Amino acid sequence: MAAAQRIVIENCSIATVDANDTEYATGHIVVADNRIESLGAGRAPEGLENVVRRIDATGHLVTPGLINTHHHFYQWITRGLATDHNLFDWLVALYPTWARIDEPMVRSAAQGSLAMMARGGVTTAMDHHYVHPQGSGDLSGAIIGAARDMGVRFTLARGSMDRSEKDGGLPPDFAVETLEGALAATEETVRKHHDASFDAMTQVAVAPCSPFSISTELLRQGAELARRLGVRMHTHGSETVEEEKFCHELFGMGPTDYFESTGWLGEDVWMAHCVHMNDSDIAAFARTKTGVAHCPSSNARLAAGIARVPDMLAAGVPVGLGVDGTASNESGELHTELRNALLINRLGAHREAALNARQALRLGTFGGAQVLGRAAEIGSLEPGKLADLVLWKLDTLAHASIADPVTALVFGAAAPVTASFVNGRQIVEHGRLLTADEDAIARSTREQAQRLAGIAGQA
């Protein structure tokens, strides 16, 4: 076997986000191939062999790479629309346009979504893609290919819808799949693309869309499929008061009870939003270790409300952060969600005690790893874990007068990313992607957005 090649990073502050929240005011990290070999205070040990690169990270904070736990990449080409709508009205306004996407559009939108996150410190992304118009091409393959080319670790939540307007749902009739077709296509995607290995770059989850766009059978059989294949499960839950009313009217129970009745609570499940959760709902999530993807900017954009994140954390619910689709969070950046999660939760019942800077950083790193079922591999800086890490530059005008680097990162302006590594490979340098042409992606996304608008307008 070839000897491991090492990268040595020195003279940096380090927030490991390990179980003890270990931090080093000035420390080092040694990366060997795609793993973290060692880290600690002071300079790296002398005599290391096969050191191919040394990085003087003076003025930087090194953290685990950020982990996004909820997104809809295709929405990158429908940003800035329906800007003054609540969730249900927003969906009704946009579904007719979304239902006309095709493979070139989805590939371009995935590139835009991934590029924006990666240049801002995201090393693991996920996409919940649930719109599969007939004849639109290999959408799952296009999304996975975009993530592979970008060099980002990735989970595709293969979504589906089978409840359209004629059945009391929100999507147009031509925008949904059949129950059988959705299940078969989801199974094919898992078998073709899911990698269960420790250092997997691509994983797949089973992900019916939401209670108001899927049948009970799709939920129930989707859960059975996921557990038979040994993959995780994802959906939207308890996002708005309208959804809660919908579930009571249609199923005679609230969203959490409905999900539990269909097999959708468990440590292999995570749900997006979970804004309207009562004490019993939170207790059920904690008892079953069901995870939550908290999307503060999207929740605010759609006036959905403030999720009870402090109560969830106190109860032991795994919580990560999500960008959500960029038609409801036009910035598409996860690092700004650290700050927004902290600030928005302080508007809730717990006020200034809701979240602190280190809790916010944990949501965006280790919490995300828990939610995606990968806490043994990523989410903290520890020997043996995968080398997914970010160097944040904190010695410029924007941050230099803030003494505590974690406070600077979370409370301050969005910090520049000097370097971002995924699986030991650098993908960002001085805020620019090394794996893709950002200007070409910008042109492509504009062209595809205009093409989609033209097609939707003619329809």
mmCIF file of C-alpha atoms in Angstrom, residues 155-434:
data_model
loop_
_atom_site.group_PDB
_atom_site.id
_atom_site.type_symbol
_atom_site.label_atom_id
_atom_site.label_comp_id
_atom_site.label_asym_id
_atom_site.label_seq_id
_atom_site.Cartn_x
_atom_site.Cartn_y
_atom_site.Cartn_z
ATOM 1 C CA THR A 155 -27.303 12.653 0.260
ATOM 2 C CA LEU A 156 -30.100 12.543 -2.310
ATOM 3 C CA ALA A 157 -33.490 12.269 -0.638
ATOM 4 C CA ARG A 158 -35.419 10.761 -3.548
ATOM 5 C CA GLY A 159 -38.791 12.411 -3.110
ATOM 6 C CA SER A 160 -42.193 11.666 -4.583
ATOM 7 C CA MET A 161 -45.790 12.901 -4.742
ATOM 8 C CA ASP A 162 -48.958 10.970 -5.604
ATOM 9 C CA ARG A 163 -51.732 13.165 -4.111
ATOM 10 C CA SER A 164 -52.732 15.840 -6.630
ATOM 11 C CA GLU A 165 -55.515 18.401 -6.755
ATOM 12 C CA LYS A 166 -58.111 15.834 -7.791
ATOM 13 C CA ASP A 167 -57.370 13.878 -4.596
ATOM 14 C CA GLY A 168 -57.406 16.904 -2.304
ATOM 15 C CA GLY A 169 -53.671 17.646 -2.533
ATOM 16 C CA LEU A 170 -51.844 20.777 -3.644
ATOM 17 C CA PRO A 171 -49.794 19.735 -6.722
ATOM 18 C CA PRO A 172 -51.395 19.887 -10.198
ATOM 19 C CA ASP A 173 -52.597 16.534 -11.517
ATOM 20 C CA PHE A 174 -49.832 16.363 -14.135
ATOM 21 C CA ALA A 175 -47.077 16.932 -11.536
ATOM 22 C CA VAL A 176 -47.342 13.695 -9.566
ATOM 23 C CA GLU A 177 -46.350 10.046 -9.950
ATOM 24 C CA THR A 178 -48.432 6.959 -9.324
ATOM 25 C CA LEU A 179 -47.930 5.087 -6.071
ATOM 26 C CA GLU A 180 -46.369 2.125 -7.865
ATOM 27 C CA GLY A 181 -44.229 4.305 -10.114
ATOM 28 C CA ALA A 182 -42.868 6.366 -7.233
ATOM 29 C CA LEU A 183 -41.924 3.326 -5.178
ATOM 30 C CA ALA A 184 -40.285 1.553 -8.123
ATOM 31 C CA ALA A 185 -38.282 4.615 -9.165
ATOM 32 C CA THR A 186 -37.170 5.242 -5.576
ATOM 33 C CA GLU A 187 -35.973 1.658 -5.178
ATOM 34 C CA GLU A 188 -34.089 1.858 -8.480
ATOM 35 C CA THR A 189 -32.364 5.073 -7.350
ATOM 36 C CA VAL A 190 -31.272 3.519 -4.055
ATOM 37 C CA ARG A 191 -29.930 0.379 -5.702
ATOM 38 C CA LYS A 192 -28.069 2.355 -8.361
ATOM 39 C CA HIS A 193 -26.561 5.158 -6.292
ATOM 40 C CA HIS A 194 -26.520 4.463 -2.529
ATOM 41 C CA ASP A 195 -23.108 3.795 -0.962
ATOM 42 C CA ALA A 196 -23.192 2.502 2.613
ATOM 43 C CA SER A 197 -19.422 2.626 3.181
ATOM 44 C CA PHE A 198 -17.750 4.736 5.896
ATOM 45 C CA ASP A 199 -16.301 7.266 3.471
ATOM 46 C CA ALA A 200 -19.273 7.294 1.061
ATOM 47 C CA MET A 201 -19.587 10.374 -1.088
ATOM 48 C CA THR A 202 -23.158 9.564 -2.219
ATOM 49 C CA GLN A 203 -26.057 8.198 -0.201
ATOM 50 C CA VAL A 204 -29.789 7.989 -0.942
ATOM 51 C CA ALA A 205 -32.814 8.324 1.347
ATOM 52 C CA VAL A 206 -36.496 7.526 0.745
ATOM 53 C CA ALA A 207 -38.392 10.815 0.888
ATOM 54 C CA PRO A 208 -42.114 11.211 0.063
ATOM 55 C CA CYS A 209 -42.814 14.943 0.000
ATOM 56 C CA SER A 210 -45.376 15.997 2.631
ATOM 57 C CA PRO A 211 -48.775 14.985 4.066
ATOM 58 C CA PHE A 212 -50.654 17.278 1.674
ATOM 59 C CA SER A 213 -49.010 15.867 -1.481
ATOM 60 C CA ILE A 214 -48.750 12.122 -0.768
ATOM 61 C CA SER A 215 -51.134 9.298 0.035
ATOM 62 C CA THR A 216 -51.066 7.366 3.279
ATOM 63 C CA GLU A 217 -50.034 4.288 1.308
ATOM 64 C CA LEU A 218 -47.022 6.064 -0.179
ATOM 65 C CA LEU A 219 -45.900 6.961 3.331
ATOM 66 C CA ARG A 220 -46.504 3.482 4.710
ATOM 67 C CA GLN A 221 -44.972 1.579 1.809
ATOM 68 C CA GLY A 222 -42.143 4.113 1.564
ATOM 69 C CA ALA A 223 -41.185 3.342 5.158
ATOM 70 C CA GLU A 224 -41.283 -0.379 4.451
ATOM 71 C CA LEU A 225 -39.113 0.108 1.362
ATOM 72 C CA ALA A 226 -36.523 2.198 3.191
ATOM 73 C CA ARG A 227 -36.169 -0.284 6.024
ATOM 74 C CA ARG A 228 -35.962 -3.215 3.637
ATOM 75 C CA LEU A 229 -33.155 -1.453 1.761
ATOM 76 C CA GLY A 230 -31.446 -0.164 4.912
ATOM 77 C CA VAL A 231 -31.550 3.547 4.054
ATOM 78 C CA ARG A 232 -32.789 6.635 5.859
ATOM 79 C CA MET A 233 -36.161 8.361 5.517
ATOM 80 C CA HIS A 234 -36.995 12.054 5.087
ATOM 81 C CA THR A 235 -40.090 14.221 4.663
ATOM 82 C CA HIS A 236 -41.630 17.576 5.641
ATOM 83 C CA GLY A 237 -43.489 17.727 8.938
ATOM 84 C CA SER A 238 -45.441 20.202 11.075
ATOM 85 C CA GLU A 239 -44.337 23.172 9.008
ATOM 86 C CA THR A 240 -47.441 25.380 9.292
ATOM 87 C CA VAL A 241 -50.733 25.718 11.159
ATOM 88 C CA GLU A 242 -52.458 25.035 7.826
ATOM 89 C CA GLU A 243 -50.720 21.650 7.630
ATOM 90 C CA GLU A 244 -51.876 20.765 11.142
ATOM 91 C CA LYS A 245 -55.447 21.698 10.218
ATOM 92 C CA PHE A 246 -55.157 19.670 7.004
ATOM 93 C CA CYS A 247 -54.027 16.558 8.926
ATOM 94 C CA HIS A 248 -56.811 16.852 11.501
ATOM 95 C CA GLU A 249 -59.445 17.279 8.803
ATOM 96 C CA LEU A 250 -58.167 14.478 6.578
ATOM 97 C CA PHE A 251 -56.742 11.948 9.039
ATOM 98 C CA GLY A 252 -58.373 12.845 12.353
ATOM 99 C CA MET A 253 -55.034 13.482 14.071
ATOM 100 C CA GLY A 254 -52.091 15.863 14.102
ATOM 101 C CA PRO A 255 -48.989 15.429 11.921
ATOM 102 C CA THR A 256 -46.807 13.654 14.505
ATOM 103 C CA ASP A 257 -49.471 11.089 15.398
ATOM 104 C CA TYR A 258 -50.156 10.585 11.695
ATOM 105 C CA PHE A 259 -46.483 10.013 10.954
ATOM 106 C CA GLU A 260 -46.181 7.550 13.821
ATOM 107 C CA SER A 261 -49.243 5.627 12.578
ATOM 108 C CA THR A 262 -47.540 5.142 9.203
ATOM 109 C CA GLY A 263 -44.134 4.076 10.545
ATOM 110 C CA TRP A 264 -42.493 7.470 10.139
ATOM 111 C CA LEU A 265 -40.912 8.022 13.525
ATOM 112 C CA GLY A 266 -37.548 6.455 14.356
ATOM 113 C CA GLU A 267 -33.810 6.984 14.547
ATOM 114 C CA ASP A 268 -33.620 6.388 10.777
ATOM 115 C CA VAL A 269 -35.999 9.318 10.090
ATOM 116 C CA TRP A 270 -35.497 13.069 9.910
ATOM 117 C CA MET A 271 -38.104 15.705 9.091
ATOM 118 C CA ALA A 272 -37.830 19.237 7.808
ATOM 119 C CA HIS A 273 -39.147 22.261 9.721
ATOM 120 C CA CYS A 274 -41.183 20.841 12.669
ATOM 121 C CA VAL A 275 -42.299 24.348 13.560
ATOM 122 C CA HIS A 276 -45.655 23.577 15.164
ATOM 123 C CA MET A 277 -44.786 20.900 17.723
ATOM 124 C CA ASN A 278 -46.479 20.602 21.117
ATOM 125 C CA ASP A 279 -44.892 18.972 24.182
ATOM 126 C CA SER A 280 -46.265 15.556 23.223
ATOM 127 C CA ASP A 281 -44.849 15.827 19.708
ATOM 128 C CA ILE A 282 -41.395 16.749 21.006
ATOM 129 C CA ALA A 283 -41.516 13.878 23.495
ATOM 130 C CA ALA A 284 -42.388 11.461 20.677
ATOM 131 C CA PHE A 285 -39.455 12.674 18.586
ATOM 132 C CA ALA A 286 -37.127 12.372 21.579
ATOM 133 C CA ARG A 287 -38.385 8.886 22.479
ATOM 134 C CA THR A 288 -37.885 7.625 18.937
ATOM 135 C CA LYS A 289 -34.740 9.699 18.173
ATOM 136 C CA THR A 290 -36.426 11.165 15.098
ATOM 137 C CA GLY A 291 -34.304 14.003 13.711
ATOM 138 C CA VAL A 292 -35.215 17.548 12.692
ATOM 139 C CA ALA A 293 -33.849 19.780 9.917
ATOM 140 C CA HIS A 294 -34.270 23.323 11.234
ATOM 141 C CA CYS A 295 -34.639 25.917 8.442
ATOM 142 C CA PRO A 296 -34.870 29.308 10.171
ATOM 143 C CA SER A 297 -34.664 31.595 7.122
ATOM 144 C CA SER A 298 -37.264 29.682 5.130
ATOM 145 C CA ASN A 299 -39.574 29.484 8.143
ATOM 146 C CA ALA A 300 -39.355 33.275 8.425
ATOM 147 C CA ARG A 301 -39.663 33.897 4.663
ATOM 148 C CA LEU A 302 -42.928 31.892 4.534
ATOM 149 C CA ALA A 303 -44.170 33.222 7.902
ATOM 150 C CA ALA A 304 -44.386 29.648 9.172
ATOM 151 C CA GLY A 305 -43.333 30.441 12.734
ATOM 152 C CA ILE A 306 -40.483 29.773 15.151
ATOM 153 C CA ALA A 307 -39.549 26.142 15.757
ATOM 154 C CA ARG A 308 -39.036 25.121 19.387
ATOM 155 C CA VAL A 309 -35.389 24.231 18.887
ATOM 156 C CA PRO A 310 -34.264 24.835 22.498
ATOM 157 C CA ASP A 311 -37.007 22.516 23.767
ATOM 158 C CA MET A 312 -36.105 19.879 21.184
ATOM 159 C CA LEU A 313 -32.440 19.979 22.171
ATOM 160 C CA ALA A 314 -33.297 19.816 25.871
ATOM 161 C CA ALA A 315 -35.432 16.744 25.218
ATOM 162 C CA GLY A 316 -32.668 15.000 23.254
ATOM 163 C CA VAL A 317 -34.044 15.399 19.736
ATOM 164 C CA PRO A 318 -31.282 15.383 17.063
ATOM 165 C CA VAL A 319 -31.390 18.752 15.254
ATOM 166 C CA GLY A 320 -29.423 19.959 12.228
ATOM 167 C CA LEU A 321 -29.687 23.013 9.981
ATOM 168 C CA GLY A 322 -31.135 23.298 6.498
ATOM 169 C CA VAL A 323 -31.042 25.925 3.769
ATOM 170 C CA ASP A 324 -34.391 24.746 2.346
ATOM 171 C CA GLY A 325 -35.207 25.410 -1.274
ATOM 172 C CA THR A 326 -33.978 28.699 -2.684
ATOM 173 C CA ALA A 327 -37.473 29.730 -3.712
ATOM 174 C CA SER A 328 -37.987 30.299 0.039
ATOM 175 C CA ASN A 329 -34.403 31.220 1.003
ATOM 176 C CA GLU A 330 -32.954 33.048 -1.935
ATOM 177 C CA SER A 331 -29.419 33.316 -0.506
ATOM 178 C CA GLY A 332 -28.942 29.540 -0.598
ATOM 179 C CA GLU A 333 -26.174 29.716 2.028
ATOM 180 C CA LEU A 334 -25.933 27.552 5.127
ATOM 181 C CA HIS A 335 -23.302 29.551 7.015
ATOM 182 C CA THR A 336 -25.749 32.420 7.395
ATOM 183 C CA GLU A 337 -28.195 29.966 8.996
ATOM 184 C CA LEU A 338 -25.898 29.654 12.020
ATOM 185 C CA ARG A 339 -26.591 33.295 12.827
ATOM 186 C CA ASN A 340 -30.235 33.209 11.804
ATOM 187 C CA ALA A 341 -30.944 30.126 13.912
ATOM 188 C CA LEU A 342 -29.526 31.852 16.964
ATOM 189 C CA LEU A 343 -31.268 35.185 16.395
ATOM 190 C CA ILE A 344 -34.686 33.842 15.417
ATOM 191 C CA ASN A 345 -34.814 31.380 18.310
ATOM 192 C CA ARG A 346 -34.078 34.259 20.697
ATOM 193 C CA LEU A 347 -37.377 35.792 19.565
ATOM 194 C CA GLY A 348 -39.144 32.783 21.063
ATOM 195 C CA ALA A 349 -40.101 31.874 24.597
ATOM 196 C CA HIS A 350 -36.542 31.302 25.834
ATOM 197 C CA ARG A 351 -35.339 34.726 24.688
ATOM 198 C CA GLU A 352 -31.597 35.291 25.257
ATOM 199 C CA ALA A 353 -31.167 31.791 26.719
ATOM 200 C CA ALA A 354 -32.499 30.049 23.596
ATOM 201 C CA LEU A 355 -29.196 29.311 21.816
ATOM 202 C CA ASN A 356 -25.586 30.409 22.139
ATOM 203 C CA ALA A 357 -22.824 30.566 19.543
ATOM 204 C CA ARG A 358 -21.462 27.092 20.208
ATOM 205 C CA GLN A 359 -24.892 25.507 20.116
ATOM 206 C CA ALA A 360 -25.503 27.171 16.756
ATOM 207 C CA LEU A 361 -22.203 25.846 15.389
ATOM 208 C CA ARG A 362 -23.081 22.369 16.685
ATOM 209 C CA LEU A 363 -26.435 22.496 14.862
ATOM 210 C CA GLY A 364 -24.614 23.218 11.605
ATOM 211 C CA THR A 365 -21.999 20.493 12.042
ATOM 212 C CA PHE A 366 -22.396 17.572 14.431
ATOM 213 C CA GLY A 367 -26.166 18.006 14.646
ATOM 214 C CA GLY A 368 -26.378 17.682 10.875
ATOM 215 C CA ALA A 369 -24.217 14.555 10.953
ATOM 216 C CA GLN A 370 -26.572 13.003 13.509
ATOM 217 C CA VAL A 371 -29.617 13.842 11.423
ATOM 218 C CA LEU A 372 -28.076 12.280 8.297
ATOM 219 C CA GLY A 373 -26.971 9.192 10.235
ATOM 220 C CA ARG A 374 -23.261 9.929 9.769
ATOM 221 C CA ALA A 375 -22.108 11.100 13.207
ATOM 222 C CA ALA A 376 -19.420 8.407 13.325
ATOM 223 C CA GLU A 377 -17.797 9.734 10.162
ATOM 224 C CA ILE A 378 -18.277 13.516 9.986
ATOM 225 C CA GLY A 379 -19.534 16.509 11.973
ATOM 226 C CA SER A 380 -16.618 16.932 14.389
ATOM 227 C CA LEU A 381 -12.834 17.148 14.183
ATOM 228 C CA GLU A 382 -11.513 13.946 15.754
ATOM 229 C CA PRO A 383 -8.790 11.439 14.843
ATOM 230 C CA GLY A 384 -10.170 8.766 12.534
ATOM 231 C CA LYS A 385 -12.991 10.858 11.170
ATOM 232 C CA LEU A 386 -13.195 11.935 7.539
ATOM 233 C CA ALA A 387 -11.247 15.066 6.633
ATOM 234 C CA ASP A 388 -14.152 17.442 5.976
ATOM 235 C CA LEU A 389 -13.086 20.799 7.411
ATOM 236 C CA VAL A 390 -13.160 24.540 6.774
ATOM 237 C CA LEU A 391 -10.692 27.377 7.390
ATOM 238 C CA TRP A 392 -12.601 30.587 8.193
ATOM 239 C CA LYS A 393 -10.620 33.839 7.889
ATOM 240 C CA LEU A 394 -11.306 35.958 10.973
ATOM 241 C CA ASP A 395 -8.506 38.547 10.965
ATOM 242 C CA THR A 396 -10.078 41.043 8.555
ATOM 243 C CA LEU A 397 -12.078 44.187 9.301
ATOM 244 C CA ALA A 398 -15.313 42.216 9.667
ATOM 245 C CA HIS A 399 -14.120 40.079 12.599
ATOM 246 C CA ALA A 400 -10.684 41.102 13.881
ATOM 247 C CA SER A 401 -11.934 42.949 16.970
ATOM 248 C CA ILE A 402 -14.013 39.999 18.235
ATOM 249 C CA ALA A 403 -11.779 38.068 20.624
ATOM 250 C CA ASP A 404 -13.649 34.757 20.621
ATOM 251 C CA PRO A 405 -13.451 33.090 17.183
ATOM 252 C CA VAL A 406 -16.648 31.040 17.517
ATOM 253 C CA THR A 407 -18.570 34.163 18.513
ATOM 254 C CA ALA A 408 -17.024 35.949 15.528
ATOM 255 C CA LEU A 409 -18.119 33.173 13.172
ATOM 256 C CA VAL A 410 -21.714 32.952 14.417
ATOM 257 C CA PHE A 411 -22.562 36.510 15.479
ATOM 258 C CA GLY A 412 -20.447 38.349 12.946
ATOM 259 C CA ALA A 413 -20.771 38.920 9.224
ATOM 260 C CA ALA A 414 -20.501 35.891 6.951
ATOM 261 C CA ALA A 415 -16.845 34.898 7.282
ATOM 262 C CA PRO A 416 -14.658 34.334 4.206
ATOM 263 C CA VAL A 417 -13.678 30.719 3.507
ATOM 264 C CA THR A 418 -9.963 30.517 2.795
ATOM 265 C CA ALA A 419 -10.025 26.752 2.287
ATOM 266 C CA SER A 420 -12.581 23.965 2.419
ATOM 267 C CA PHE A 421 -11.648 20.277 2.322
ATOM 268 C CA VAL A 422 -13.940 17.335 1.587
ATOM 269 C CA ASN A 423 -12.579 13.824 2.048
ATOM 270 C CA GLY A 424 -9.119 15.373 2.278
ATOM 271 C CA ARG A 425 -9.464 17.159 -1.084
ATOM 272 C CA GLN A 426 -9.535 20.957 -1.236
ATOM 273 C CA ILE A 427 -12.577 22.250 -3.114
ATOM 274 C CA VAL A 428 -12.523 25.980 -2.190
ATOM 275 C CA GLU A 429 -9.645 28.443 -2.076
ATOM 276 C CA HIS A 430 -10.065 32.086 -1.017
ATOM 277 C CA GLY A 431 -13.824 31.910 -1.458
ATOM 278 C CA ARG A 432 -13.736 30.472 -4.994
ATOM 279 C CA LEU A 433 -14.526 26.971 -6.129
ATOM 280 C CA LEU A 434 -11.630 24.868 -7.379
#
